[in-house]
Coordinates of C-alpha atoms in Angstrom, one line a residue:
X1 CA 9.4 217.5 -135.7
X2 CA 12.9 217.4 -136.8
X3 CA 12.4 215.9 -140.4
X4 CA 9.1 218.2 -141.2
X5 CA 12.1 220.8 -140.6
X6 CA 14.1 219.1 -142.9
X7 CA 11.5 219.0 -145.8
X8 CA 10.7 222.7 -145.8
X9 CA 14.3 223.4 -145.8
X10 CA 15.2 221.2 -148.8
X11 CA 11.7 223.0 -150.2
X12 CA 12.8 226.7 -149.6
X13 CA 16.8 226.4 -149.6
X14 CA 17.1 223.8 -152.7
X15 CA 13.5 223.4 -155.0
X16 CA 13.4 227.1 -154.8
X17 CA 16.5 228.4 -155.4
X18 CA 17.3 225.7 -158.1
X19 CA 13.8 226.8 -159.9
X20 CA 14.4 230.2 -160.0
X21 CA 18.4 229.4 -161.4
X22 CA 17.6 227.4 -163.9
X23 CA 14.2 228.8 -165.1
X24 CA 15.9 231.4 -167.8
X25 CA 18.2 228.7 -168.8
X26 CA 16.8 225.0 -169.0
X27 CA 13.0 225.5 -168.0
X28 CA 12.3 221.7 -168.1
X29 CA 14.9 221.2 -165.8
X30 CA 13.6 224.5 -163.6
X31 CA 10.0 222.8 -163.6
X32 CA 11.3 219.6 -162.3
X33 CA 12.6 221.4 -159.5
X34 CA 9.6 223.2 -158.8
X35 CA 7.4 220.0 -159.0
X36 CA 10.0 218.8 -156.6
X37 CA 9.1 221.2 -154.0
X38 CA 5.5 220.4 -154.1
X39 CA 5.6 216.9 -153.9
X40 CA 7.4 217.6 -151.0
X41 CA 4.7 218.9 -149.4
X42 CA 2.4 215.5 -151.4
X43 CA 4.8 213.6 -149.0
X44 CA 3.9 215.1 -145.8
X45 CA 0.2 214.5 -146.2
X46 CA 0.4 210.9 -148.2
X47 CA 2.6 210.1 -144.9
X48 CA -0.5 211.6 -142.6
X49 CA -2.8 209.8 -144.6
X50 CA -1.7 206.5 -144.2
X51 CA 0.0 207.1 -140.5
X52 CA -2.7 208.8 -138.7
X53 CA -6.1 209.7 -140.4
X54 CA -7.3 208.5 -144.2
X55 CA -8.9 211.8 -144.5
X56 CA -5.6 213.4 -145.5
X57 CA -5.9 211.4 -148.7
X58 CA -7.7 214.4 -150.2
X59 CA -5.2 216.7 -149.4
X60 CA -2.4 215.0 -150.5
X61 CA -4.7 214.6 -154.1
X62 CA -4.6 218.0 -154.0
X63 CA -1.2 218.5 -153.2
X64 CA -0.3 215.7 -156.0
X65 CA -2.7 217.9 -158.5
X66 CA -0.6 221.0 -157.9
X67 CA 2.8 219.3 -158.3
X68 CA 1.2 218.5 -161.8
X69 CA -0.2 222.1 -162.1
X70 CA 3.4 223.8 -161.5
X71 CA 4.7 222.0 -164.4
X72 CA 2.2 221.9 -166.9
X73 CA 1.8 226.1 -166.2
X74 CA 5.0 226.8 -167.7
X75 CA 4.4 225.4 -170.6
X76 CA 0.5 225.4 -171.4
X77 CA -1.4 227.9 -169.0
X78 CA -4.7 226.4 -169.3
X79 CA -4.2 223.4 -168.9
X80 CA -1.7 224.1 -165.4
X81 CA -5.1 226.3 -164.4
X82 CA -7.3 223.2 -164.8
X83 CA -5.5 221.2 -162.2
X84 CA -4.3 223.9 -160.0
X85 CA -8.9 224.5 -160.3
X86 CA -9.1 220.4 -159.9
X87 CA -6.3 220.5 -157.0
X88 CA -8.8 223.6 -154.9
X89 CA -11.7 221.4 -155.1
X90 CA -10.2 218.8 -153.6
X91 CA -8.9 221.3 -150.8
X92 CA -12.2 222.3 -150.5
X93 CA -13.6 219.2 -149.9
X94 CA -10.7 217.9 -147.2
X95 CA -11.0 221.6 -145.7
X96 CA -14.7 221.6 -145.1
X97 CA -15.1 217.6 -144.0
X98 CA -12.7 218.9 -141.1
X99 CA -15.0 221.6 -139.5
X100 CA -18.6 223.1 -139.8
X101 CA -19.3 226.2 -141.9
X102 CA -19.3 229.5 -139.3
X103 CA -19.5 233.2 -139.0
X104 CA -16.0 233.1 -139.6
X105 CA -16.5 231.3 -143.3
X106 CA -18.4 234.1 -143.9
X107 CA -16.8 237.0 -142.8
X108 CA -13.6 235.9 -144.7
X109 CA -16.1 235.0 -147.6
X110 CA -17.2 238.8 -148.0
X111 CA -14.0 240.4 -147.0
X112 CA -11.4 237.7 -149.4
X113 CA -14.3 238.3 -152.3
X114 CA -14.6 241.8 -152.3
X115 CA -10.8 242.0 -152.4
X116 CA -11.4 239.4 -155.5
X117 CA -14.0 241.8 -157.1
X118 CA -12.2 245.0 -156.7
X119 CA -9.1 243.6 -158.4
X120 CA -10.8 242.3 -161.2
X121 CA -12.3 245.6 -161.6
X122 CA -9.4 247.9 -161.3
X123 CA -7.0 245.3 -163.7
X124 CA -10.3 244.4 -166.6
X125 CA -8.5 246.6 -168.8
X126 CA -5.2 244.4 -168.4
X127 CA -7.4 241.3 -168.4
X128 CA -9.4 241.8 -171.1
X129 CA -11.3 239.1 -172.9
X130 CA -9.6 236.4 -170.6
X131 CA -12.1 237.8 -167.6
X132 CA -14.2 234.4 -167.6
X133 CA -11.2 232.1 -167.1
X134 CA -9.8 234.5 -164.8
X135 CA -13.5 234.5 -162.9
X136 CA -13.8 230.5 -162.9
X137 CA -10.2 230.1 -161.4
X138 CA -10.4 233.0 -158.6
X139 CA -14.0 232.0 -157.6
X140 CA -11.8 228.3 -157.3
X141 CA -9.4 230.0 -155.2
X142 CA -11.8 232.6 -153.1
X143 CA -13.3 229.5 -152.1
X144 CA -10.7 227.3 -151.2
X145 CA -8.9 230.0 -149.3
X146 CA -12.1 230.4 -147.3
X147 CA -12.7 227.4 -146.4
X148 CA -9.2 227.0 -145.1
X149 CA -9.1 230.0 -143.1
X150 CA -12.5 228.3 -141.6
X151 CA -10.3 225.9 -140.1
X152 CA -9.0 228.3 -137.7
X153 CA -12.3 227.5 -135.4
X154 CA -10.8 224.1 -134.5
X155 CA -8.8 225.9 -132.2
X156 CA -5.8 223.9 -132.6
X157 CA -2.2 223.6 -134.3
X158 CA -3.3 221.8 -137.3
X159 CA -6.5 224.8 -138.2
X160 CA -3.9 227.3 -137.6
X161 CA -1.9 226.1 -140.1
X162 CA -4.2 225.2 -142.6
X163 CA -5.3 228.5 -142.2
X164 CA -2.5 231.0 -142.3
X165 CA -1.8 228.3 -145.5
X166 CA -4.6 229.9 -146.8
X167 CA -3.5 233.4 -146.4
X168 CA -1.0 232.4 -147.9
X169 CA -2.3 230.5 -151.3
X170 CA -4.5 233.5 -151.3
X171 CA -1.3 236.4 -151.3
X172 CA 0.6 233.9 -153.8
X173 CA -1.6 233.8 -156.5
X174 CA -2.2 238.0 -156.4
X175 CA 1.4 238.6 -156.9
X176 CA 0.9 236.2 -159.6
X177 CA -1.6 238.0 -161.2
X178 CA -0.1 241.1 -160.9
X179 CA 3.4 239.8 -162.5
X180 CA 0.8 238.1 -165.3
X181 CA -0.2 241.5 -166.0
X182 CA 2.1 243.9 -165.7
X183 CA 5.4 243.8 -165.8
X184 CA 7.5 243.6 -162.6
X185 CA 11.1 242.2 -161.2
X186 CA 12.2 239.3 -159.8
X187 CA 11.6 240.2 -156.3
X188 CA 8.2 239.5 -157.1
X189 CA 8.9 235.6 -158.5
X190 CA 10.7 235.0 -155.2
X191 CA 7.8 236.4 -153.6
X192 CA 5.4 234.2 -155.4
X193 CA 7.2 231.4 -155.0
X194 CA 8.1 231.1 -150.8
X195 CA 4.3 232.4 -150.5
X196 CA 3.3 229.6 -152.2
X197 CA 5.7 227.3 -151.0
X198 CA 5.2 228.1 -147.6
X199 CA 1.2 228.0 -148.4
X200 CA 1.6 223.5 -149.6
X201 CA 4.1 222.9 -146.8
X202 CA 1.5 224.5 -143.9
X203 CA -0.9 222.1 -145.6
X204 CA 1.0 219.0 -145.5
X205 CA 2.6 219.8 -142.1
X206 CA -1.3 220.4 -140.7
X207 CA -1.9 217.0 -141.9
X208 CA 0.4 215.4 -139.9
X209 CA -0.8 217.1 -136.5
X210 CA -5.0 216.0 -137.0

């Protein structure tokens, strides 16, 4: 659709852009902008949800929960953590009420955690005594990205979104990880950033296709 064209342009060529402007100068205003983009995506499913199948209600709670997430992470990491954790259940939960567990769960289960386990282990130096949180939230993540990429098995538009969404969350938060702990340029923020972006509008947009 047109407008779902629309949104992800005002997401990618305004939220984006504005965020990363404004971020070294007037970081409440960059956050607003970046909470922008994400409700952006909120929209898509709340529209899905009350247009075409309830169920979306949980993703668009989730999507709502990261909009909260992206500003409260500037400014207090834990507590942007805690709902960006808060927000993956509730992906978790929408993801899984839209198709069985499979093979496919699994495979990506063992290949997505052993990626999560070896770069843990080759960054614990870097990490240090803030392993646990670091655990709790990726275990949040591993799973949430699983379960999406799950999705593929519906064998339609709306699984293949959710799940290269996914992929997507999953790549995101790595390069974020990696800019946490070590230090790196700014091709690496815009990296984060249209990963992630591109991870909540696949979300929303799948929402609308159920």
């Amino acid at each position: 659709m047109i407008w779902i064209a629309g949104v992800c342009a005002v997401v990618l060529f305004i939220c984006m852009p504005l965020y990363m402007h404004y971020k070294p100068l007037r970081l409440h205003l960059a956050c607003a902008f970046k909470s922008t983009g994400s409700l952006c995506a909120f929209i898509l499913a709340l529209i899905a949800a009350i247009k075409l199948d309830p169920r979306c209600f949980i993703c668009a709670g989730a999507l709502l929960l990261y909009a909260v997430a992206d500003y409260l992470l500037e400014f207090n990491f834990l507590f942007g953590a805690g709902f960006f954790l808060a927000g993956h259940i509730c992906n978790i939960a929408f993801f899984i009420n839209l198709t069985k567990i499979s093979v496919l769960h699994l495979v990506c289960l063992l290949l997505m955690g052993a990626l999560l386990f070896l770069v843990f282990y080759r960054w614990r130096k870097q990490i240090g005594k803030q392993m646990p949180m670091f655990i709790i939230y990726g275990v949040s993540l591993l799973f949430m990205c699983v379960s999406a990429l799950g999705c593929f098995s519906l064998n339609n538009l709306a699984g293949i979104l959710i799940a290269c969404g996914g992929a997507l969350f999953y790549l995101s938060d790595f390069l974020l990880l990696r800019r946490t702990l070590f230090p790196t340029d700014s091709g690496i923020s815009w990296g984060i950033m249209t990963t992630y972006y591109g991870a909540l509008l696949l979300f929303g947009s799948a929402c609308l296709q159920l």
